[in-house]
Amino acid sequence: MLRGLLTPRWLLLHLLFIVATIATGFFAVWQWDRAHEAGGSFQNLGYALQWPLFGAFTIFLWIRIARMDLEGRAEEGTAATEASEEDQPGEAPEEEIARTRRRRPLVPPPAPRVDPDEDPELAEYNRYLAELNKAEER
């Protein structure tokens, strides 16, 4: 299961996250030193306190992305084994996975029409918006 995190893609991501975390540490030390110099200010001190937070967020993001990837691989494996257990001839496991995966539509469906008797205030507001749209098109 954890072998999925040792692919070339993930090794590059691990390297990127490690470099980013170390860089935030260096930036924090640099800003801390800068704040204590003669030309330093409270702004430098604020940055010195923010950089460790950025580093913590980098580590959080690293763990979150790894968990999401592992969960996605586990779901694909589960869906593939379920498809093979059903013994549906003529349907490939990839098609089964694509069929069972839920996807949100790119464009939401239109809202149902409002009957003026049900909600007269909303119907009046919709008429007002339609008039504004027609005036804008002119």
PDB file of C-alpha atoms in Angstrom:
ATOM      1  CA  MET A   1       0.000   0.000   0.000  1.00  0.00           C
ATOM      2  CA  LEU A   2       2.804   2.427   0.885  1.00  0.00           C
ATOM      3  CA  ARG A   3       4.691   1.413  -2.256  1.00  0.00           C
ATOM      4  CA  GLY A   4       2.495   3.881  -4.110  1.00  0.00           C
ATOM      5  CA  LEU A   5       4.429   6.644  -2.346  1.00  0.00           C
ATOM      6  CA  LEU A   6       7.708   5.406  -3.827  1.00  0.00           C
ATOM      7  CA  THR A   7       6.908   6.024  -7.471  1.00  0.00           C
ATOM      8  CA  PRO A   8       9.102   8.517  -9.382  1.00  0.00           C
ATOM      9  CA  ARG A   9       6.304  11.084  -9.209  1.00  0.00           C
ATOM     10  CA  TRP A  10       6.033  10.729  -5.446  1.00  0.00           C
ATOM     11  CA  LEU A  11       9.802  10.747  -4.923  1.00  0.00           C
ATOM     12  CA  LEU A  12       9.900  14.091  -6.708  1.00  0.00           C
ATOM     13  CA  LEU A  13       7.027  15.336  -4.554  1.00  0.00           C
ATOM     14  CA  HIS A  14       8.785  14.150  -1.389  1.00  0.00           C
ATOM     15  CA  LEU A  15      11.892  16.038  -2.458  1.00  0.00           C
ATOM     16  CA  LEU A  16       9.846  19.158  -3.205  1.00  0.00           C
ATOM     17  CA  PHE A  17       8.097  19.074   0.179  1.00  0.00           C
ATOM     18  CA  ILE A  18      11.361  18.467   2.046  1.00  0.00           C
ATOM     19  CA  VAL A  19      13.057  21.373   0.266  1.00  0.00           C
ATOM     20  CA  ALA A  20      10.050  23.635   0.914  1.00  0.00           C
ATOM     21  CA  THR A  21       9.966  22.736   4.612  1.00  0.00           C
ATOM     22  CA  ILE A  22      13.699  23.307   5.048  1.00  0.00           C
ATOM     23  CA  ALA A  23      13.465  26.586   3.123  1.00  0.00           C
ATOM     24  CA  THR A  24      10.733  27.885   5.441  1.00  0.00           C
ATOM     25  CA  GLY A  25      12.998  27.075   8.389  1.00  0.00           C
ATOM     26  CA  PHE A  26      15.881  29.006   6.849  1.00  0.00           C
ATOM     27  CA  PHE A  27      13.605  31.950   6.079  1.00  0.00           C
ATOM     28  CA  ALA A  28      12.363  31.965   9.669  1.00  0.00           C
ATOM     29  CA  VAL A  29      15.931  32.068  11.035  1.00  0.00           C
ATOM     30  CA  TRP A  30      16.896  34.753   8.528  1.00  0.00           C
ATOM     31  CA  GLN A  31      13.940  36.960   9.477  1.00  0.00           C
ATOM     32  CA  TRP A  32      14.611  36.368  13.189  1.00  0.00           C
ATOM     33  CA  ASP A  33      18.210  37.515  12.761  1.00  0.00           C
ATOM     34  CA  ARG A  34      17.078  40.450  10.637  1.00  0.00           C
ATOM     35  CA  ALA A  35      14.566  41.519  13.326  1.00  0.00           C
ATOM     36  CA  HIS A  36      17.339  41.666  15.934  1.00  0.00           C
ATOM     37  CA  GLU A  37      19.718  43.738  13.813  1.00  0.00           C
ATOM     38  CA  ALA A  38      19.889  47.524  14.030  1.00  0.00           C
ATOM     39  CA  GLY A  39      17.673  47.974  10.968  1.00  0.00           C
ATOM     40  CA  GLY A  40      15.183  45.275  11.963  1.00  0.00           C
ATOM     41  CA  SER A  41      11.553  45.962  12.743  1.00  0.00           C
ATOM     42  CA  PHE A  42       8.424  44.321  14.078  1.00  0.00           C
ATOM     43  CA  GLN A  43       7.574  43.382  10.505  1.00  0.00           C
ATOM     44  CA  ASN A  44      10.662  41.163  10.388  1.00  0.00           C
ATOM     45  CA  LEU A  45       9.663  39.664  13.717  1.00  0.00           C
ATOM     46  CA  GLY A  46       6.192  38.945  12.336  1.00  0.00           C
ATOM     47  CA  TYR A  47       7.690  37.239   9.310  1.00  0.00           C
ATOM     48  CA  ALA A  48       9.970  35.226  11.577  1.00  0.00           C
ATOM     49  CA  LEU A  49       6.880  33.913  13.352  1.00  0.00           C
ATOM     50  CA  GLN A  50       4.960  33.299  10.125  1.00  0.00           C
ATOM     51  CA  TRP A  51       7.566  31.185   8.333  1.00  0.00           C
ATOM     52  CA  PRO A  52       7.294  28.255  10.786  1.00  0.00           C
ATOM     53  CA  LEU A  53       3.523  28.318  10.200  1.00  0.00           C
ATOM     54  CA  PHE A  54       4.150  28.058   6.466  1.00  0.00           C
ATOM     55  CA  GLY A  55       6.457  25.106   7.160  1.00  0.00           C
ATOM     56  CA  ALA A  56       3.788  23.432   9.306  1.00  0.00           C
ATOM     57  CA  PHE A  57       1.256  23.973   6.537  1.00  0.00           C
ATOM     58  CA  THR A  58       3.674  22.405   4.048  1.00  0.00           C
ATOM     59  CA  ILE A  59       3.952  19.307   6.229  1.00  0.00           C
ATOM     60  CA  PHE A  60       0.159  19.206   6.692  1.00  0.00           C
ATOM     61  CA  LEU A  61      -0.360  19.465   2.931  1.00  0.00           C
ATOM     62  CA  TRP A  62       2.238  16.755   2.304  1.00  0.00           C
ATOM     63  CA  ILE A  63       0.462  14.327   4.651  1.00  0.00           C
ATOM     64  CA  ARG A  64      -2.979  15.227   3.311  1.00  0.00           C
ATOM     65  CA  ILE A  65      -2.001  14.691  -0.330  1.00  0.00           C
ATOM     66  CA  ALA A  66      -0.331  11.372   0.496  1.00  0.00           C
ATOM     67  CA  ARG A  67      -3.438  10.152   2.356  1.00  0.00           C
ATOM     68  CA  MET A  68      -5.723  11.221  -0.495  1.00  0.00           C
ATOM     69  CA  ASP A  69      -3.548   9.386  -3.005  1.00  0.00           C
ATOM     70  CA  LEU A  70      -3.455   6.218  -0.896  1.00  0.00           C
ATOM     71  CA  GLU A  71      -7.238   6.329  -0.334  1.00  0.00           C
ATOM     72  CA  GLY A  72      -7.799   6.784  -4.061  1.00  0.00           C
ATOM     73  CA  ARG A  73      -5.609   3.791  -4.835  1.00  0.00           C
ATOM     74  CA  ALA A  74      -7.426   1.724  -2.212  1.00  0.00           C
ATOM     75  CA  GLU A  75     -10.819   2.662  -3.688  1.00  0.00           C
ATOM     76  CA  GLU A  76      -9.647   1.754  -7.190  1.00  0.00           C
ATOM     77  CA  GLY A  77      -8.395  -1.602  -5.927  1.00  0.00           C
ATOM     78  CA  THR A  78     -11.668  -2.264  -4.097  1.00  0.00           C
ATOM     79  CA  ALA A  79     -13.735  -1.328  -7.126  1.00  0.00           C
ATOM     80  CA  ALA A  80     -11.604  -3.560  -9.350  1.00  0.00           C
ATOM     81  CA  THR A  81     -12.002  -6.569  -7.050  1.00  0.00           C
ATOM     82  CA  GLU A  82     -15.751  -5.983  -6.753  1.00  0.00           C
ATOM     83  CA  ALA A  83     -16.033  -5.822 -10.531  1.00  0.00           C
ATOM     84  CA  SER A  84     -14.123  -9.093 -10.921  1.00  0.00           C
ATOM     85  CA  GLU A  85     -16.266 -10.784  -8.260  1.00  0.00           C
ATOM     86  CA  GLU A  86     -19.465  -9.892 -10.095  1.00  0.00           C
ATOM     87  CA  ASP A  87     -18.217 -11.756 -13.184  1.00  0.00           C
ATOM     88  CA  GLN A  88     -19.810  -9.444 -15.711  1.00  0.00           C
ATOM     89  CA  PRO A  89     -18.610 -10.634 -19.111  1.00  0.00           C
ATOM     90  CA  GLY A  90     -17.918  -7.966 -21.701  1.00  0.00           C
ATOM     91  CA  GLU A  91     -17.278  -5.132 -19.250  1.00  0.00           C
ATOM     92  CA  ALA A  92     -13.704  -4.194 -18.428  1.00  0.00           C
ATOM     93  CA  PRO A  93     -12.707  -3.224 -14.841  1.00  0.00           C
ATOM     94  CA  GLU A  94     -11.738   0.280 -16.038  1.00  0.00           C
ATOM     95  CA  GLU A  95     -15.237   0.794 -17.416  1.00  0.00           C
ATOM     96  CA  GLU A  96     -16.706  -0.428 -14.130  1.00  0.00           C
ATOM     97  CA  ILE A  97     -14.553   1.985 -12.149  1.00  0.00           C
ATOM     98  CA  ALA A  98     -15.494   4.863 -14.434  1.00  0.00           C
ATOM     99  CA  ARG A  99     -19.161   3.922 -14.189  1.00  0.00           C
ATOM    100  CA  THR A 100     -19.210   3.720 -10.397  1.00  0.00           C
ATOM    101  CA  ARG A 101     -17.175   6.871  -9.800  1.00  0.00           C
ATOM    102  CA  ARG A 102     -19.424   9.797  -8.977  1.00  0.00           C
ATOM    103  CA  ARG A 103     -18.700  13.029 -10.761  1.00  0.00           C
ATOM    104  CA  ARG A 104     -20.277  16.384 -10.283  1.00  0.00           C
ATOM    105  CA  PRO A 105     -21.591  18.033 -13.436  1.00  0.00           C
ATOM    106  CA  LEU A 106     -19.576  20.965 -14.710  1.00  0.00           C
ATOM    107  CA  VAL A 107     -22.699  23.087 -14.940  1.00  0.00           C
ATOM    108  CA  PRO A 108     -25.345  22.728 -12.247  1.00  0.00           C
ATOM    109  CA  PRO A 109     -28.835  21.899 -13.429  1.00  0.00           C
ATOM    110  CA  PRO A 110     -31.216  24.839 -13.737  1.00  0.00           C
ATOM    111  CA  ALA A 111     -33.356  25.650 -10.741  1.00  0.00           C
ATOM    112  CA  PRO A 112     -37.003  24.634 -10.953  1.00  0.00           C
ATOM    113  CA  ARG A 113     -39.454  27.290 -12.007  1.00  0.00           C
ATOM    114  CA  VAL A 114     -41.141  29.187  -9.226  1.00  0.00           C
ATOM    115  CA  ASP A 115     -44.893  29.349  -9.287  1.00  0.00           C
ATOM    116  CA  PRO A 116     -46.034  32.891  -8.387  1.00  0.00           C
ATOM    117  CA  ASP A 117     -48.715  31.384  -6.162  1.00  0.00           C
ATOM    118  CA  GLU A 118     -46.140  29.425  -4.115  1.00  0.00           C
ATOM    119  CA  ASP A 119     -43.664  32.232  -3.476  1.00  0.00           C
ATOM    120  CA  PRO A 120     -44.793  35.613  -4.860  1.00  0.00           C
ATOM    121  CA  GLU A 121     -41.745  37.442  -3.459  1.00  0.00           C
ATOM    122  CA  LEU A 122     -39.296  35.118  -5.195  1.00  0.00           C
ATOM    123  CA  ALA A 123     -41.289  35.241  -8.427  1.00  0.00           C
ATOM    124  CA  GLU A 124     -41.210  39.051  -8.325  1.00  0.00           C
ATOM    125  CA  TYR A 125     -37.455  39.005  -7.709  1.00  0.00           C
ATOM    126  CA  ASN A 126     -36.957  36.654 -10.679  1.00  0.00           C
ATOM    127  CA  ARG A 127     -38.997  38.980 -12.893  1.00  0.00           C
ATOM    128  CA  TYR A 128     -36.845  41.880 -11.736  1.00  0.00           C
ATOM    129  CA  LEU A 129     -33.656  39.979 -12.595  1.00  0.00           C
ATOM    130  CA  ALA A 130     -35.058  39.065 -16.025  1.00  0.00           C
ATOM    131  CA  GLU A 131     -35.808  42.761 -16.689  1.00  0.00           C
ATOM    132  CA  LEU A 132     -32.273  43.722 -15.682  1.00  0.00           C
ATOM    133  CA  ASN A 133     -30.873  41.054 -17.998  1.00  0.00           C
ATOM    134  CA  LYS A 134     -32.985  42.316 -20.926  1.00  0.00           C
ATOM    135  CA  ALA A 135     -31.928  45.931 -20.236  1.00  0.00           C
ATOM    136  CA  GLU A 136     -28.272  44.889 -20.186  1.00  0.00           C
ATOM    137  CA  GLU A 137     -28.560  43.106 -23.554  1.00  0.00           C
ATOM    138  CA  ARG A 138     -29.868  46.227 -25.284  1.00  0.00           C
TER     139      ARG A 138
END
